[in-house]
Amino acid sequence: MRFIISILVLLCACHIVIAAEPAHDTSFAIENVRVFNGERSVESTTVLIRDGLIASVDAELELPSSLRRIDGTGKTLLPGLIDAHVHIFPGAQEDALRFGVTAALDLYHLGGAEATAAFRAQRESLARVGEADTWTSLTAVTPPGGHPSQMAQSWGVEIPTLADDESAEDFIAARLEAGADYIKIIQDATVIGDTALVKFESERLREIIDSVHAQGALAVVHVSSHEEAERAINSGADLLAHIFQDQVATAELVTLAAEHDVAVIPTLAVLARASGTDHVDRLTAHEGIAARLSPAQQHTLAADFGRSRTEIIERALESVGRLHAAGVDILAGSDAPNPGTGHGVTMHQELELLVEAGLSPTAALHAATALPAKRFGLTDRGRIEPGLRADLLLVTGDPTVDITATRDIVGVWKNGYEIELAAD
Ligand SMILES: [Zn+2]
């Protein structure tokens, strides 16, 4: 592709300007642009990027004449999106980056110290990369017979579990020593066929979460039901992965969540798929989106649960709306590559669903940028402000008014390097 473009440039440079390859210098300015800085909008300003970092946000900047400039008129510049719930596989982080997702938080990874060392090296560097940065829990704390052991056979692997007579402290320490960034705990009593998945009893769950905290990490608890969400919050969970679908959050649960300052990553896109909504169809009907999908993204987006129960998404949206209204932090996460999702691309649907749940477009964007950065302690990103890395997403229009404008992507930068937006 690059080769062909170079020839075209040679042949045609005399009379047409071709937007060929992205520029590869990491110092430039975006002028006359609306900035969503991670919390709120600033109209018509200039953002100066120097050596891969955001140097300044100021409408009155005097720019050196030699500096490359990009006109941001009619466009909005956002921090690169942070997907707070993914399961990565080879190619996933490349797919994510093309859709403006510059950081992704993995919540179940079979790798070990070698993988986490590579993730850490990438995200601490300002080098030119073609992938989103990665954080991970590694494998989760789950009892024998707990989720996802029912799936492990089809994966062809044995997954570690924590039996009642084993040390929770040692199990957690092993993950942290292997470089886990936070600990995922599974609390899922879903009945599959005739058998319920095994979950931890309250006392054991509290002991596990206490041990996570004693070892200085965050406890992210996967919950499947209202009852388990309540148990997880009462046991000290910092974050809940997934919103339950068995009932709408009660006023008591909402108050409990707010009092405990728990954050919720509801992963609504998967629930919308399970409810048979048309969100995926509308997402993939967008021309720019469709043009950038890799075969892997097309495949997982097209996958289905083979059932459609509209009450699943209706209850979930209602619960998220109530939690948000009570001041509970809601974080955007795609749960890609589950059926009906794709890495990166699904964040643009999750944002729409968060708005349907009752978040303002600005609050939804906050849920995908500064808020996950704050809750997960990512101090060098999630906002557009001096000193942070230039992980940026430029879109046409104003997503703080119409959230679907995030789909109209015109530029993505990682560490100040512009990303090739077409899929290979
Ligand atoms: Zn997941």
Short mmCIF file of C-alpha atoms and ligand atoms in Angstrom, two decimals:
data_model
loop_
_atom_site.label_atom_id
_atom_site.label_comp_id
_atom_site.label_asym_id
_atom_site.label_seq_id
_atom_site.Cartn_x
_atom_site.Cartn_y
_atom_site.Cartn_z
CA MET A 1 0.00 0.00 0.00
CA ARG A 2 2.72 2.43 1.03
CA PHE A 3 4.71 1.60 -2.08
CA ILE A 4 1.80 2.41 -4.36
CA ILE A 5 1.12 5.69 -2.60
CA SER A 6 4.78 6.70 -2.93
CA ILE A 7 4.64 6.17 -6.68
CA LEU A 8 1.44 8.19 -6.89
CA VAL A 9 3.07 10.98 -4.96
CA LEU A 10 6.03 10.95 -7.34
CA LEU A 11 3.77 11.00 -10.38
CA CYS A 12 1.31 13.53 -9.15
CA ALA A 13 3.04 15.74 -6.61
CA CYS A 14 3.23 18.58 -9.13
CA HIS A 15 -0.47 19.21 -9.25
CA ILE A 16 -2.38 17.49 -6.46
CA VAL A 17 -1.87 17.15 -2.76
CA ILE A 18 -2.26 13.62 -1.52
CA ALA A 19 -2.84 12.86 2.10
CA ALA A 20 -0.51 9.91 1.76
CA GLU A 21 1.16 8.54 4.83
CA PRO A 22 0.74 10.00 8.28
CA ALA A 23 3.56 12.33 9.21
CA HIS A 24 6.16 10.82 11.48
CA ASP A 25 7.36 13.77 13.48
CA THR A 26 5.95 14.09 16.97
CA SER A 27 5.98 17.87 17.25
CA PHE A 28 3.04 19.72 15.72
CA ALA A 29 0.04 21.84 16.60
CA ILE A 30 -3.69 21.39 16.09
CA GLU A 31 -5.27 24.81 15.71
CA ASN A 32 -8.82 26.20 15.96
CA VAL A 33 -10.01 23.01 17.51
CA ARG A 34 -12.62 22.22 20.13
CA VAL A 35 -10.96 20.23 22.91
CA PHE A 36 -12.69 17.76 25.18
CA ASN A 37 -10.00 17.65 27.84
CA GLY A 38 -11.24 14.56 29.66
CA GLU A 39 -13.77 16.45 31.76
CA ARG A 40 -15.20 19.33 29.75
CA SER A 41 -15.02 21.18 26.44
CA VAL A 42 -12.88 24.14 25.54
CA GLU A 43 -13.96 25.91 22.35
CA SER A 44 -11.55 26.94 19.59
CA THR A 45 -8.10 26.55 21.06
CA THR A 46 -4.66 25.33 20.00
CA VAL A 47 -2.95 22.20 21.26
CA LEU A 48 0.81 22.06 20.94
CA ILE A 49 2.44 18.63 20.88
CA ARG A 50 6.18 18.45 21.37
CA ASP A 51 8.24 15.24 21.23
CA GLY A 52 5.21 13.04 21.80
CA LEU A 53 3.87 14.92 24.78
CA ILE A 54 1.15 17.54 25.09
CA ALA A 55 3.12 20.75 25.66
CA SER A 56 0.39 23.35 25.84
CA VAL A 57 -3.33 24.03 25.38
CA ASP A 58 -3.78 27.71 24.70
CA ALA A 59 -5.76 29.74 22.15
CA GLU A 60 -3.12 32.51 22.21
CA LEU A 61 -0.07 30.35 21.47
CA GLU A 62 2.57 31.80 19.21
CA LEU A 63 3.78 28.94 17.09
CA PRO A 64 7.15 28.81 15.36
CA SER A 65 6.65 29.19 11.61
CA SER A 66 8.50 25.92 10.94
CA LEU A 67 6.04 23.88 13.03
CA ARG A 68 3.63 21.55 11.26
CA ARG A 69 0.03 22.68 11.79
CA ILE A 70 -3.24 20.85 11.47
CA ASP A 71 -6.45 22.84 11.08
CA GLY A 72 -9.03 21.62 13.59
CA THR A 73 -11.89 23.85 12.46
CA GLY A 74 -15.21 22.05 12.95
CA LYS A 75 -13.47 19.19 14.74
CA THR A 76 -13.07 17.98 18.31
CA LEU A 77 -9.84 16.68 19.84
CA LEU A 78 -10.22 14.10 22.60
CA PRO A 79 -7.81 12.13 24.75
CA GLY A 80 -7.23 8.66 23.31
CA LEU A 81 -10.01 6.43 24.64
CA ILE A 82 -9.37 3.98 27.48
CA ASP A 83 -11.28 0.71 27.20
CA ALA A 84 -11.77 -0.53 30.78
CA HIS A 85 -12.64 -4.12 29.90
CA VAL A 86 -11.04 -6.17 27.14
CA HIS A 87 -9.57 -9.59 26.53
CA ILE A 88 -6.64 -9.15 24.22
CA PHE A 89 -5.34 -11.54 21.61
CA PRO A 90 -2.72 -11.05 18.88
CA GLY A 91 -3.81 -8.13 16.70
CA ALA A 92 -6.37 -6.82 19.18
CA GLN A 93 -4.38 -3.81 20.26
CA GLU A 94 -3.68 -2.82 16.66
CA ASP A 95 -7.41 -3.00 15.93
CA ALA A 96 -8.12 -0.92 19.03
CA LEU A 97 -5.70 1.84 18.09
CA ARG A 98 -7.22 2.40 14.62
CA PHE A 99 -10.44 3.33 16.40
CA GLY A 100 -8.84 5.81 18.78
CA VAL A 101 -8.54 3.45 21.74
CA THR A 102 -4.98 4.12 22.91
CA ALA A 103 -5.14 2.18 26.19
CA ALA A 104 -6.93 -1.03 27.10
CA LEU A 105 -7.37 -2.80 30.41
CA ASP A 106 -7.32 -6.54 29.98
CA LEU A 107 -9.34 -8.59 32.45
CA TYR A 108 -8.16 -12.15 31.90
CA HIS A 109 -4.85 -13.06 30.38
CA LEU A 110 -3.14 -16.43 30.32
CA GLY A 111 0.34 -14.94 29.98
CA GLY A 112 2.85 -14.30 32.73
CA ALA A 113 5.85 -12.16 33.59
CA GLU A 114 7.13 -12.01 30.03
CA ALA A 115 3.85 -10.61 28.72
CA THR A 116 3.47 -8.04 31.48
CA ALA A 117 7.09 -6.90 31.05
CA ALA A 118 6.37 -6.22 27.37
CA PHE A 119 3.14 -4.37 28.19
CA ARG A 120 4.96 -2.25 30.76
CA ALA A 121 7.90 -1.46 28.46
CA GLN A 122 5.55 -0.29 25.72
CA ARG A 123 3.36 1.91 27.86
CA GLU A 124 6.30 3.57 29.63
CA SER A 125 7.99 4.45 26.34
CA LEU A 126 7.27 7.24 23.86
CA ALA A 127 8.38 5.12 20.92
CA ARG A 128 6.37 4.81 17.72
CA VAL A 129 4.00 1.87 18.20
CA GLY A 130 1.08 0.51 16.23
CA GLU A 131 -0.86 -0.81 19.20
CA ALA A 132 -2.83 0.43 22.16
CA ASP A 133 -1.03 0.17 25.49
CA THR A 134 -2.09 -2.70 27.74
CA TRP A 135 -2.71 -3.32 31.42
CA THR A 136 -3.84 -6.69 32.74
CA SER A 137 -5.06 -8.68 35.74
CA LEU A 138 -3.54 -11.86 34.27
CA THR A 139 -5.73 -14.85 35.30
CA ALA A 140 -8.49 -14.23 37.81
CA VAL A 141 -9.14 -15.43 41.34
CA THR A 142 -11.91 -18.00 40.97
CA PRO A 143 -12.84 -21.12 42.94
CA PRO A 144 -12.66 -24.64 41.45
CA GLY A 145 -15.76 -24.86 39.23
CA GLY A 146 -15.98 -21.07 39.03
CA HIS A 147 -16.18 -18.98 35.84
CA PRO A 148 -14.46 -19.35 33.38
CA SER A 149 -13.55 -22.99 34.13
CA GLN A 150 -16.66 -24.09 32.16
CA MET A 151 -15.03 -22.52 29.07
CA ALA A 152 -11.46 -23.59 29.74
CA GLN A 153 -11.88 -26.96 28.07
CA SER A 154 -12.87 -25.36 24.78
CA TRP A 155 -9.85 -23.04 25.11
CA GLY A 156 -7.70 -26.15 25.51
CA VAL A 157 -6.10 -24.89 28.69
CA GLU A 158 -6.28 -25.52 32.39
CA ILE A 159 -7.01 -22.43 34.38
CA PRO A 160 -5.76 -21.79 37.89
CA THR A 161 -8.34 -21.81 40.69
CA LEU A 162 -8.25 -21.00 44.39
CA ALA A 163 -9.61 -23.79 46.61
CA ASP A 164 -10.90 -23.05 50.10
CA ASP A 165 -7.90 -24.69 51.76
CA GLU A 166 -5.37 -22.73 49.69
CA SER A 167 -3.80 -19.41 50.62
CA ALA A 168 -5.51 -16.42 48.98
CA GLU A 169 -2.53 -14.29 49.90
CA ASP A 170 -0.12 -16.54 47.98
CA PHE A 171 -2.44 -16.78 44.96
CA ILE A 172 -2.70 -12.99 44.73
CA ALA A 173 1.02 -12.48 45.40
CA ALA A 174 1.85 -14.83 42.51
CA ARG A 175 -0.16 -12.69 40.10
CA LEU A 176 1.32 -9.43 41.34
CA GLU A 177 4.83 -10.90 41.15
CA ALA A 178 4.12 -11.84 37.54
CA GLY A 179 3.27 -8.19 36.89
CA ALA A 180 -0.53 -8.02 37.20
CA ASP A 181 -1.67 -4.41 37.43
CA TYR A 182 -4.82 -5.19 39.46
CA ILE A 183 -6.58 -8.33 40.60
CA LYS A 184 -9.75 -9.71 39.06
CA ILE A 185 -12.02 -11.82 41.23
CA ILE A 186 -14.90 -13.84 39.82
CA GLN A 187 -18.16 -13.92 41.73
CA ASP A 188 -20.56 -15.64 39.36
CA ALA A 189 -23.33 -18.07 40.31
CA THR A 190 -24.90 -18.35 36.84
CA VAL A 191 -26.76 -21.60 36.28
CA ILE A 192 -25.63 -23.35 33.10
CA GLY A 193 -27.78 -26.37 32.23
CA ASP A 194 -28.42 -28.01 35.60
CA THR A 195 -25.39 -26.74 37.45
CA ALA A 196 -24.58 -23.41 38.96
CA LEU A 197 -21.07 -22.02 38.64
CA VAL A 198 -19.20 -22.07 41.94
CA LYS A 199 -18.64 -18.75 43.70
CA PHE A 200 -16.91 -17.67 46.88
CA GLU A 201 -18.82 -17.45 50.17
CA SER A 202 -19.05 -13.96 51.69
CA GLU A 203 -16.35 -14.47 54.28
CA ARG A 204 -13.89 -15.90 51.78
CA LEU A 205 -14.60 -13.11 49.31
CA ARG A 206 -13.90 -10.52 51.99
CA GLU A 207 -10.65 -12.28 52.92
CA ILE A 208 -9.56 -12.27 49.25
CA ILE A 209 -10.36 -8.59 48.73
CA ASP A 210 -8.65 -7.67 52.03
CA SER A 211 -5.56 -9.50 50.84
CA VAL A 212 -5.63 -7.66 47.48
CA HIS A 213 -5.76 -4.36 49.34
CA ALA A 214 -3.05 -5.42 51.83
CA GLN A 215 -0.81 -6.10 48.81
CA GLY A 216 -1.51 -2.65 47.41
CA ALA A 217 -3.70 -3.55 44.45
CA LEU A 218 -7.22 -2.81 43.23
CA ALA A 219 -9.90 -5.51 43.40
CA VAL A 220 -12.04 -5.73 40.25
CA VAL A 221 -14.92 -8.12 40.89
CA HIS A 222 -16.83 -9.77 38.04
CA VAL A 223 -20.46 -10.08 39.15
CA SER A 224 -23.38 -11.82 37.49
CA SER A 225 -26.36 -10.84 39.63
CA HIS A 226 -27.77 -8.13 41.87
CA GLU A 227 -27.11 -10.34 44.89
CA GLU A 228 -23.46 -10.88 43.95
CA ALA A 229 -22.98 -7.17 43.23
CA GLU A 230 -24.26 -6.40 46.72
CA ARG A 231 -21.98 -9.05 48.23
CA ALA A 232 -18.98 -7.74 46.30
CA ILE A 233 -19.58 -4.14 47.39
CA ASN A 234 -20.05 -5.18 51.01
CA SER A 235 -16.82 -7.17 50.78
CA GLY A 236 -14.83 -4.11 49.69
CA ALA A 237 -14.68 -4.35 45.87
CA ASP A 238 -13.11 -1.29 44.22
CA LEU A 239 -14.68 -1.91 40.82
CA LEU A 240 -17.44 -4.11 39.47
CA ALA A 241 -17.03 -5.70 36.05
CA HIS A 242 -20.43 -5.98 34.30
CA ILE A 243 -23.84 -4.76 35.38
CA PHE A 244 -26.21 -7.52 36.51
CA GLN A 245 -29.26 -8.26 34.37
CA ASP A 246 -31.50 -10.24 36.70
CA GLN A 247 -33.19 -7.13 38.06
CA VAL A 248 -32.92 -3.35 38.11
CA ALA A 249 -30.65 -1.93 40.81
CA THR A 250 -32.64 -1.24 43.96
CA ALA A 251 -32.42 2.10 45.77
CA GLU A 252 -30.56 0.28 48.57
CA LEU A 253 -27.94 -1.10 46.21
CA VAL A 254 -27.47 2.28 44.53
CA THR A 255 -26.92 3.93 47.93
CA LEU A 256 -24.54 1.15 48.97
CA ALA A 257 -22.50 1.55 45.76
CA ALA A 258 -22.30 5.33 46.21
CA GLU A 259 -21.33 5.06 49.90
CA HIS A 260 -18.59 2.56 49.12
CA ASP A 261 -17.34 4.62 46.16
CA VAL A 262 -17.29 1.55 43.95
CA ALA A 263 -16.90 2.12 40.20
CA VAL A 264 -18.91 0.08 37.70
CA ILE A 265 -17.80 -1.07 34.24
CA PRO A 266 -21.20 -2.18 32.88
CA THR A 267 -20.10 -3.56 29.46
CA LEU A 268 -23.46 -2.69 27.89
CA ALA A 269 -22.53 -3.59 24.29
CA VAL A 270 -22.49 -7.30 25.08
CA LEU A 271 -25.85 -7.02 26.81
CA ALA A 272 -27.28 -5.11 23.85
CA ARG A 273 -26.16 -7.98 21.62
CA ALA A 274 -27.78 -10.53 23.94
CA SER A 275 -30.95 -8.46 23.69
CA GLY A 276 -30.92 -8.45 19.88
CA THR A 277 -30.79 -4.66 19.44
CA ASP A 278 -29.67 -3.02 16.18
CA HIS A 279 -26.71 -1.15 17.72
CA VAL A 280 -24.09 -3.25 15.90
CA ASP A 281 -25.88 -2.86 12.56
CA ARG A 282 -25.92 0.90 12.95
CA LEU A 283 -22.27 0.95 14.01
CA THR A 284 -21.06 -1.10 11.06
CA ALA A 285 -23.30 0.82 8.62
CA HIS A 286 -21.10 3.88 9.27
CA GLU A 287 -18.86 4.25 6.21
CA GLY A 288 -15.69 5.27 8.03
CA ILE A 289 -16.12 2.54 10.61
CA ALA A 290 -16.81 -0.16 8.02
CA ALA A 291 -13.72 0.82 6.02
CA ARG A 292 -11.40 0.31 8.98
CA LEU A 293 -12.64 -3.05 10.30
CA SER A 294 -10.16 -5.92 10.24
CA PRO A 295 -11.37 -9.45 9.49
CA ALA A 296 -11.10 -10.22 13.23
CA GLN A 297 -13.30 -7.26 14.13
CA GLN A 298 -15.84 -8.16 11.42
CA HIS A 299 -15.93 -11.72 12.72
CA THR A 300 -16.51 -10.93 16.40
CA LEU A 301 -18.96 -8.11 15.63
CA ALA A 302 -21.04 -10.51 13.54
CA ALA A 303 -21.11 -13.18 16.26
CA ASP A 304 -24.30 -13.58 18.21
CA PHE A 305 -25.65 -15.22 21.36
CA GLY A 306 -28.52 -16.78 19.42
CA ARG A 307 -31.18 -15.33 21.66
CA SER A 308 -32.81 -11.98 22.09
CA ARG A 309 -34.22 -10.97 25.42
CA THR A 310 -34.88 -7.25 25.35
CA GLU A 311 -35.29 -7.04 29.13
CA ILE A 312 -31.55 -7.68 29.57
CA ILE A 313 -30.47 -4.36 28.06
CA GLU A 314 -33.51 -2.50 29.40
CA ARG A 315 -32.74 -3.47 33.00
CA ALA A 316 -29.03 -2.81 32.53
CA LEU A 317 -29.61 0.69 31.10
CA GLU A 318 -31.98 1.53 33.94
CA SER A 319 -29.49 0.33 36.57
CA VAL A 320 -26.61 2.28 35.03
CA GLY A 321 -28.77 5.41 34.88
CA ARG A 322 -29.68 5.08 38.55
CA LEU A 323 -26.10 4.45 39.63
CA HIS A 324 -24.79 7.40 37.62
CA ALA A 325 -27.52 9.70 38.99
CA ALA A 326 -26.40 8.76 42.51
CA GLY A 327 -22.81 9.75 41.72
CA VAL A 328 -21.37 6.26 41.17
CA ASP A 329 -18.46 6.29 38.72
CA ILE A 330 -19.38 4.48 35.50
CA LEU A 331 -16.52 3.41 33.20
CA ALA A 332 -16.73 2.53 29.51
CA GLY A 333 -15.59 -0.99 28.68
CA SER A 334 -16.29 -3.08 25.60
CA ASP A 335 -15.64 -6.64 26.84
CA ALA A 336 -14.28 -7.30 23.34
CA PRO A 337 -14.01 -9.80 21.70
CA ASN A 338 -17.28 -11.20 23.05
CA PRO A 339 -20.11 -11.81 20.55
CA GLY A 340 -21.29 -8.56 18.96
CA THR A 341 -18.15 -6.60 19.85
CA GLY A 342 -14.84 -5.75 18.23
CA HIS A 343 -11.67 -4.40 19.80
CA GLY A 344 -11.64 -0.62 19.71
CA VAL A 345 -14.64 -0.16 17.48
CA THR A 346 -17.15 -1.20 20.14
CA MET A 347 -16.14 1.67 22.40
CA HIS A 348 -18.02 3.92 19.97
CA GLN A 349 -21.13 1.84 20.63
CA GLU A 350 -20.56 1.63 24.38
CA LEU A 351 -20.46 5.45 24.50
CA GLU A 352 -23.83 5.59 22.73
CA LEU A 353 -25.28 3.06 25.19
CA LEU A 354 -23.99 5.04 28.17
CA VAL A 355 -25.88 8.06 26.81
CA GLU A 356 -28.98 5.89 26.39
CA ALA A 357 -28.56 4.93 30.04
CA GLY A 358 -28.79 8.59 31.03
CA LEU A 359 -25.20 9.88 31.03
CA SER A 360 -24.74 13.18 29.20
CA PRO A 361 -22.43 12.86 26.18
CA THR A 362 -19.79 14.72 28.20
CA ALA A 363 -20.16 12.27 31.11
CA ALA A 364 -19.91 9.34 28.70
CA LEU A 365 -16.68 10.73 27.23
CA HIS A 366 -15.36 11.28 30.78
CA ALA A 367 -16.18 7.59 31.42
CA ALA A 368 -13.86 6.63 28.55
CA THR A 369 -10.96 9.00 29.31
CA ALA A 370 -10.11 10.82 32.55
CA LEU A 371 -12.30 8.70 34.83
CA PRO A 372 -10.82 5.26 34.03
CA ALA A 373 -7.35 6.88 34.19
CA LYS A 374 -8.16 8.12 37.68
CA ARG A 375 -9.75 4.91 38.94
CA PHE A 376 -6.93 2.71 37.62
CA GLY A 377 -4.13 5.12 38.51
CA LEU A 378 -2.95 5.83 34.94
CA THR A 379 -1.29 9.16 35.60
CA ASP A 380 0.15 9.96 32.17
CA ARG A 381 -3.00 9.87 30.04
CA GLY A 382 -6.77 10.24 29.88
CA ARG A 383 -6.72 14.03 29.70
CA ILE A 384 -5.50 16.71 27.34
CA GLU A 385 -3.18 18.75 29.48
CA PRO A 386 0.50 19.70 29.48
CA GLY A 387 2.93 16.92 30.36
CA LEU A 388 0.66 14.03 29.42
CA ARG A 389 1.42 11.79 26.47
CA ALA A 390 -0.01 12.79 23.11
CA ASP A 391 -2.50 9.93 22.77
CA LEU A 392 -5.20 11.73 20.83
CA LEU A 393 -8.36 11.23 18.81
CA LEU A 394 -9.59 13.86 16.35
CA VAL A 395 -13.18 13.64 15.11
CA THR A 396 -15.46 15.75 12.95
CA GLY A 397 -18.32 17.45 14.76
CA ASP A 398 -19.00 17.71 18.46
CA PRO A 399 -19.40 14.45 20.41
CA THR A 400 -20.27 16.42 23.55
CA VAL A 401 -23.53 17.22 21.73
CA ASP A 402 -23.96 14.09 19.59
CA ILE A 403 -22.04 11.14 21.03
CA THR A 404 -22.04 9.27 17.70
CA ALA A 405 -19.67 11.95 16.34
CA THR A 406 -16.80 9.91 17.87
CA ARG A 407 -17.28 7.60 14.87
CA ASP A 408 -16.28 10.34 12.44
CA ILE A 409 -12.57 9.78 13.06
CA VAL A 410 -10.13 11.94 11.12
CA GLY A 411 -6.95 11.31 13.10
CA VAL A 412 -5.46 9.14 15.82
CA TRP A 413 -2.08 9.79 17.44
CA LYS A 414 -0.18 7.48 19.77
CA ASN A 415 2.79 9.04 21.60
CA GLY A 416 2.47 11.88 19.11
CA TYR A 417 2.82 9.58 16.06
CA GLU A 418 -0.07 9.62 13.64
CA ILE A 419 -1.65 6.24 13.06
CA GLU A 420 -2.51 4.74 9.68
CA LEU A 421 -6.30 4.48 9.87
CA ALA A 422 -6.91 1.90 7.15
CA ALA A 423 -6.99 -1.77 8.13
CA ASP A 424 -4.18 -3.87 6.63
ZN ZN B 1 -14.82 -9.92 30.10
#
